[in-house]
Short mmCIF file of C-alpha atoms in Angstrom, two decimals:
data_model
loop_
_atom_site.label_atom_id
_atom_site.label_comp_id
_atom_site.label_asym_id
_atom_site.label_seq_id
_atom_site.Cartn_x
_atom_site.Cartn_y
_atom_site.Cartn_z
CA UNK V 27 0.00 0.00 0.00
CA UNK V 28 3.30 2.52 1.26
CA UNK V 29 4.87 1.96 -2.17
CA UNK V 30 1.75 2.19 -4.24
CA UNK V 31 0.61 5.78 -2.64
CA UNK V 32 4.57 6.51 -3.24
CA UNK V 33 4.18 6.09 -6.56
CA UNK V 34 0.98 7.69 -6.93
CA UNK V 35 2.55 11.00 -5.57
CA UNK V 36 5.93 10.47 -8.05
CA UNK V 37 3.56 10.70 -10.82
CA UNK V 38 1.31 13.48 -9.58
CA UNK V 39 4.49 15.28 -9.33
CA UNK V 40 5.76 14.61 -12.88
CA UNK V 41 2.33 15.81 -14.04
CA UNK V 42 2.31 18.93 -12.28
CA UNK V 43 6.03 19.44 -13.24
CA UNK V 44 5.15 18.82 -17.42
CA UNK V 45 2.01 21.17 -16.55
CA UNK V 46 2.16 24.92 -17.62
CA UNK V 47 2.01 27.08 -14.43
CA UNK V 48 -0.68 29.76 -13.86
CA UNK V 49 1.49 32.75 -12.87
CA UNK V 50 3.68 35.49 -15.24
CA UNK V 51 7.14 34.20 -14.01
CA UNK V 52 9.44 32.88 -17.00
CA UNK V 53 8.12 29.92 -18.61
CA UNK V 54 4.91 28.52 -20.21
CA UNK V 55 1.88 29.49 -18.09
CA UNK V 56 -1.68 28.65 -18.58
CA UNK V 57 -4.29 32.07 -17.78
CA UNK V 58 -8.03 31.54 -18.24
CA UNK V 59 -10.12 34.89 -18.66
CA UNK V 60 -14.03 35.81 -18.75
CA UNK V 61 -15.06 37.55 -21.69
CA UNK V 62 -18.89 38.13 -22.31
CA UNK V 63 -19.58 35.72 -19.77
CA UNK V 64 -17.71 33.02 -21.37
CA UNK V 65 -14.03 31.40 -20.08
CA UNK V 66 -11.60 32.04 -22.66
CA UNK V 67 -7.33 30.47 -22.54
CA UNK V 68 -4.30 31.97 -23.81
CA UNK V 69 -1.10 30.36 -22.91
CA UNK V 70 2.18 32.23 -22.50
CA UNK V 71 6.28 32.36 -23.16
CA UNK V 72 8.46 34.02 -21.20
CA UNK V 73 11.82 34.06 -21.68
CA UNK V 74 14.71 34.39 -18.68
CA UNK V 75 16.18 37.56 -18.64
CA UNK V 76 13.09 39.28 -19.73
CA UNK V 77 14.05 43.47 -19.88
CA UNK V 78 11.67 46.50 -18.77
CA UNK V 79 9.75 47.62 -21.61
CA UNK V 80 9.42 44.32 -23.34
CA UNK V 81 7.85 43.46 -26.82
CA UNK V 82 4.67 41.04 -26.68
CA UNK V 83 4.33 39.10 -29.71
CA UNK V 84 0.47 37.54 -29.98
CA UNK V 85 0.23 34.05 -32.38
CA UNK V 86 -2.76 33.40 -33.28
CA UNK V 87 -3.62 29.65 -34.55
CA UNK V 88 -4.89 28.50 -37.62
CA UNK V 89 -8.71 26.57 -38.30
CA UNK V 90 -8.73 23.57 -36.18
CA UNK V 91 -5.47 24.56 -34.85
CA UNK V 92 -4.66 25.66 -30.88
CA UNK V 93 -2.21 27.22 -28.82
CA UNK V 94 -0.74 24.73 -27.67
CA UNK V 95 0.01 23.45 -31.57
CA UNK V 96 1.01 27.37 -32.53
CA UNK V 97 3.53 27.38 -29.78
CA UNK V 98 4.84 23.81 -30.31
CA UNK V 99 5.27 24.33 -35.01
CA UNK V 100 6.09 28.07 -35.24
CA UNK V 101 9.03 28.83 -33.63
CA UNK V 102 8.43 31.55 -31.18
CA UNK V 103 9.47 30.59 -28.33
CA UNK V 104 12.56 30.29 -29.34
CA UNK V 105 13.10 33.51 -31.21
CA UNK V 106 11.60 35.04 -27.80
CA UNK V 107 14.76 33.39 -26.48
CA UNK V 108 17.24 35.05 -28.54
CA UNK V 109 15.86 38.46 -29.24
CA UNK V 110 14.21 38.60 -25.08
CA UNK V 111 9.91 39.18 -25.91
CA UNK V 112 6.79 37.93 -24.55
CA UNK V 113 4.66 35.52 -26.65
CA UNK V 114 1.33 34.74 -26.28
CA UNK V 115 -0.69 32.34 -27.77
CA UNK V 116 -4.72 32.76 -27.46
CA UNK V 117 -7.32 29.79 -28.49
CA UNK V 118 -9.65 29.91 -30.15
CA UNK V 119 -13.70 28.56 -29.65
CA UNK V 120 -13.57 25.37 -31.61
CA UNK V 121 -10.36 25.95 -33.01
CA UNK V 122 -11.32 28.62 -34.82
CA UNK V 123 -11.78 32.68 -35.04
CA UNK V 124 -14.52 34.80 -36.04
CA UNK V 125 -13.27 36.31 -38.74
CA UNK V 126 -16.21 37.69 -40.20
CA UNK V 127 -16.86 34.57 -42.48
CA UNK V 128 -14.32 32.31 -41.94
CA UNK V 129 -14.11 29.91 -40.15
CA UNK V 130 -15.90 27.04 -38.05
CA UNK V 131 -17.83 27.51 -34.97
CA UNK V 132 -16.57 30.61 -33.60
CA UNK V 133 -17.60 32.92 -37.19
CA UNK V 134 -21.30 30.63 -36.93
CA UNK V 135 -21.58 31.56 -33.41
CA UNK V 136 -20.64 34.63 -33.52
CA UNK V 137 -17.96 34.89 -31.27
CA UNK V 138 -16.08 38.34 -30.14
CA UNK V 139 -13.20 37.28 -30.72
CA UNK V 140 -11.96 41.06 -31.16
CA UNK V 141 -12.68 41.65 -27.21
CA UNK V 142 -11.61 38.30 -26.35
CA UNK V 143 -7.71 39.29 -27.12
CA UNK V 144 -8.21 42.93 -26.76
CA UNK V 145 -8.76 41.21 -22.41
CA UNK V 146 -5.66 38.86 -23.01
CA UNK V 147 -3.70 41.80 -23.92
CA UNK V 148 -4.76 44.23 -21.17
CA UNK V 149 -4.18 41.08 -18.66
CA UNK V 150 -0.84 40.54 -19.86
CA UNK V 151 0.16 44.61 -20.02
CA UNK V 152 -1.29 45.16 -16.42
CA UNK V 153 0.73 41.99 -15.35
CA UNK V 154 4.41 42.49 -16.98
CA UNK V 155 6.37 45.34 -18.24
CA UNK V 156 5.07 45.66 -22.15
CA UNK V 157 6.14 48.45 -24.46
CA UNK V 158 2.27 49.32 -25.71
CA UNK V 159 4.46 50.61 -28.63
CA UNK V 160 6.22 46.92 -29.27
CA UNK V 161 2.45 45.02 -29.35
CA UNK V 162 2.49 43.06 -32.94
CA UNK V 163 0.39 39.97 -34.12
CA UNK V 164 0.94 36.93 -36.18
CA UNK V 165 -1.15 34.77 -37.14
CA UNK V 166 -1.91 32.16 -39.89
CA UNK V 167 -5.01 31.04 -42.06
CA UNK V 168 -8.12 31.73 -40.14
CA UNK V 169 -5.51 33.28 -37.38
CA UNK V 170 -4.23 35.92 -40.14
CA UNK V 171 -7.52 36.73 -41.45
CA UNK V 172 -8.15 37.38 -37.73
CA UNK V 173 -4.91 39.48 -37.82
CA UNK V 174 -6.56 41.47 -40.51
CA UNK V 175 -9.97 42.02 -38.70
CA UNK V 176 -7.74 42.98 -35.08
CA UNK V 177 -5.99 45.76 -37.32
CA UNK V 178 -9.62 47.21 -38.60
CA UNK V 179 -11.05 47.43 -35.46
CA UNK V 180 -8.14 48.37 -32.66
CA UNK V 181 -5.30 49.94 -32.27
CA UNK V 182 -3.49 47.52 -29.91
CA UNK V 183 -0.90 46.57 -32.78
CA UNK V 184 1.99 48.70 -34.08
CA UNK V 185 2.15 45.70 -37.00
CA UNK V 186 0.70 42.43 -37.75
CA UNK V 187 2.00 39.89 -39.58
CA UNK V 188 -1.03 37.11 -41.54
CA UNK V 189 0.33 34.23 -43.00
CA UNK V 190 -1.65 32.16 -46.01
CA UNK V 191 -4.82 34.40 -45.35
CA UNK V 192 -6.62 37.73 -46.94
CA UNK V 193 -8.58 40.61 -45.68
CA UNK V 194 -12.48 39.59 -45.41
CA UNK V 195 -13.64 42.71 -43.02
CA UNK V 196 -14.92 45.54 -43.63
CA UNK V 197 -12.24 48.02 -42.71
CA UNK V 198 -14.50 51.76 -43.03
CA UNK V 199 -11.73 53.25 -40.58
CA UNK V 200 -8.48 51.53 -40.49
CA UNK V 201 -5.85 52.75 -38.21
CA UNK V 202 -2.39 52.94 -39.44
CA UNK V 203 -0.64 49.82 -38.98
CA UNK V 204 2.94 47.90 -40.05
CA UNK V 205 1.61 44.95 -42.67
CA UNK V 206 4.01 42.12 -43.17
CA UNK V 207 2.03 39.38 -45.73
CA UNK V 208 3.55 35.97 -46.51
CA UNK V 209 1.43 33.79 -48.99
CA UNK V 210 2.52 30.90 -51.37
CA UNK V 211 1.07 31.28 -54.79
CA UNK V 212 -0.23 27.34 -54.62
CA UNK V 213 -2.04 27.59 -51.81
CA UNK V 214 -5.70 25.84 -52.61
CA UNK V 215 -7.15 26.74 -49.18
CA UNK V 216 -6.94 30.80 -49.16
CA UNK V 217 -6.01 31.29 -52.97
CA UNK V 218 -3.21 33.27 -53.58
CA UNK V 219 -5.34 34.57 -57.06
CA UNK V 220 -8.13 35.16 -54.87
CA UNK V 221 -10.24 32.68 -56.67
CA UNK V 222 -12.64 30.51 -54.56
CA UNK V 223 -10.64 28.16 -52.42
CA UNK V 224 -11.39 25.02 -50.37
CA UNK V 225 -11.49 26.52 -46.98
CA UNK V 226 -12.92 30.15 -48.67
CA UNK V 227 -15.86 28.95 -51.07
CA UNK V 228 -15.82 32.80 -52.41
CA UNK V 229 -13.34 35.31 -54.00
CA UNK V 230 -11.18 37.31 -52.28
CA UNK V 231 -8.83 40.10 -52.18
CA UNK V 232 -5.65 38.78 -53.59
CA UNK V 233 -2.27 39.31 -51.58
CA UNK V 234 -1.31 42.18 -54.07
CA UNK V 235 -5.12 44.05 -53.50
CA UNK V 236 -4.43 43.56 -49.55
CA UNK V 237 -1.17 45.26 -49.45
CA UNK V 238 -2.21 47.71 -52.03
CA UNK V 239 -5.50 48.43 -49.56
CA UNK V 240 -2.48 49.07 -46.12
CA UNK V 241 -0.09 51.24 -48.28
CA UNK V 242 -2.81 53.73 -48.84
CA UNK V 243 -3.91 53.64 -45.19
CA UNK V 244 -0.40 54.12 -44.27
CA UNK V 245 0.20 57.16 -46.89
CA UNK V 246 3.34 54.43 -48.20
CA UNK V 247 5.47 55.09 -51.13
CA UNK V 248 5.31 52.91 -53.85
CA UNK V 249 6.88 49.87 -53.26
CA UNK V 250 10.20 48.31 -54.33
CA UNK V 251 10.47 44.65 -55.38
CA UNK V 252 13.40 42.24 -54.96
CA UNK V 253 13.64 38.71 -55.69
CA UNK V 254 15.58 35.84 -54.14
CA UNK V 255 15.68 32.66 -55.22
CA UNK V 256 11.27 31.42 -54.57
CA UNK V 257 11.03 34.82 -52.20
CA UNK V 258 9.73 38.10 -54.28
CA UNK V 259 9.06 40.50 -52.02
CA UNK V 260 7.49 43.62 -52.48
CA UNK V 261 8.06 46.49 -49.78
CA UNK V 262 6.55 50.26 -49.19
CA UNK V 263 8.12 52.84 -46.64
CA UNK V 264 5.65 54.92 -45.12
CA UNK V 265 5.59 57.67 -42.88
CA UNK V 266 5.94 57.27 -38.79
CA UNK V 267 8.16 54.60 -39.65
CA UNK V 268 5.66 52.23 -40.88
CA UNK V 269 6.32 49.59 -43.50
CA UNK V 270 3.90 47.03 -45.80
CA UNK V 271 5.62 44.32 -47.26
CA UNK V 272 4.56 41.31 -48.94
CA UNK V 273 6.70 38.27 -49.57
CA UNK V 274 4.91 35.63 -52.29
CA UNK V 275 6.75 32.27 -52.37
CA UNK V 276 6.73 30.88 -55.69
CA UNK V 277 5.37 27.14 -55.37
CA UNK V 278 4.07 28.01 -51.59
CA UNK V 279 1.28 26.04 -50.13
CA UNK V 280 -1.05 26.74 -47.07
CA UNK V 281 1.68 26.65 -44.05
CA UNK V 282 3.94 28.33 -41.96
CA UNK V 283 7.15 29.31 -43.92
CA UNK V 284 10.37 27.64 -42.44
CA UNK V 285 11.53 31.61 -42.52
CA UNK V 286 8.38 33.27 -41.63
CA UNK V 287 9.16 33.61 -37.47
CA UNK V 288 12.28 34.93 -37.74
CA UNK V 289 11.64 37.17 -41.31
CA UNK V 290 8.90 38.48 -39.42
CA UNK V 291 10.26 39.15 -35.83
CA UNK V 292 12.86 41.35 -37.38
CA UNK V 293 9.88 42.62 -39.42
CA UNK V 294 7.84 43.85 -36.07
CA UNK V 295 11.38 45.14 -34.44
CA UNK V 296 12.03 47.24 -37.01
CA UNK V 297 8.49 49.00 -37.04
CA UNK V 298 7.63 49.56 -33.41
CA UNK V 299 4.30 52.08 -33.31
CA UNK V 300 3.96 55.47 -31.43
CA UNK V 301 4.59 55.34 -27.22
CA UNK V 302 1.31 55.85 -25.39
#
């Protein structure tokens, strides 16, 4: 009986050891919040030796996608490692975001998704020492398209970064924001022609009509195009010290780049917004 309750309390141990914690000390940590009534989770990265002032870096999943899966395939925690930011990693209802059309349970049930991380931002920024100036946001398929709708309708984000996704709000008042788009031009799911796809039945603003849309928000130059080896990249400077680039890869399909984390970390240091 002595060694079986011994055992029981080794492995109770190594469970709450794998566990993510609940505080903000450096780590992964699990935080639940209540948003219209309904719990919502982000998990978090923080890196050791974490300065005053830091940047916070929100990932937003793809469709049937998590948190947990963004922070184990993308690659942030480890560039938080090396260049010393906060991630955080928000999930969405069902897997998915409301994205005003796309996609899954959280667009059919209406979910506000837009106050939902507006509170996970606010909870982090009253918890730890965040630049509001150094606030960006990546995100992928239904998370980029969520990236786009964020950018229409706050201005918590000095630049966003959507990956394989387009614009599908309305965006009357835009504020001006950094835009760094990746998309592969043989992606079937968010077509990089805009043509119907198999997770958008319906056309869409292409990559080019997207960036187009942000450098006249942004009052941008025209841009400058450079090409290296599959990467073209097209890139605007705009006043404040704002930027909208778009990178197409040439054969791309609907995932995460193996350059996109870093390519766009550098991205969001180099265009921090205006101090509150």
């Amino acid at each position: 009986m002595w060694a079986r309750r011994v055992a029981l309390l080794v492995a109770l141990f190594v469970v709450a050891a794998c566990a993510p914690a609940t505080g903000f000390a450096p780590g992964v940590s699990a935080h639940t919040i209540q948003v219209g009534g309904i719990d919502r989770d982000y998990r978090l990265y923080i890196p050791e030796g974490l300065p005053k002032s830091a940047p916070l870096v929100v990932m937003l999943h793809g469709w049937t996608g998590s948190a947990e899966q963004a922070q184990r395939e993308y690659g942030w925690d480890e560039q938080a490692d090396s260049a010393k930011f906060v991630v955080a990693y928000p999930d969405g209802v069902g897997g998915s975001w409301n994205a005003d059309g796309c996609c899954g349970q959280a667009s059919k049930d209406d979910v506000d998704d837009v106050g939902f991380i507006t509170a996970a931002v606010r909870n982090i920024t009253e918890k730890l020492d965040i630049d509001p100036a150094r606030i960006y946001l990546a995100g992928i398929s239904n998370g980029g398209i969520m990236a786009y709708k964020l950018a229409c309708n706050t201005s918590l984000f000095a630049a966003i970064g959507p990956d394989a996704a387009t614009q599908l709000a309305a965006c009357p008042a835009p504020r001006p924001t950094s835009v760094l788009h990746i998309h592969g031009t043989e992606d079937r799911l968010v077509r990089y022609d805009g043509q119907p796809g198999t997770a958008l039945p319906i056309a869409t603003m292409t990559p080019p009509d997207v960036s187009a849309f942000w450098r006249n928000v942004d009052h941008c130059e025209p841009p400058a195009t450079t090409v290296d080896g599959d990467l073209t990249t097209s890139a605007a400077s705009c006043p404040s010290g704002r930027g909208v680039e778009l990178i197409t890869v040439a054969g791309g399909e609907h995932d995460w780049p193996s350059f996109a984390t870093e390519r766009m970390w550098d991205f969001f240091a180099a265009h921090p917004g205006r101090r509150a």
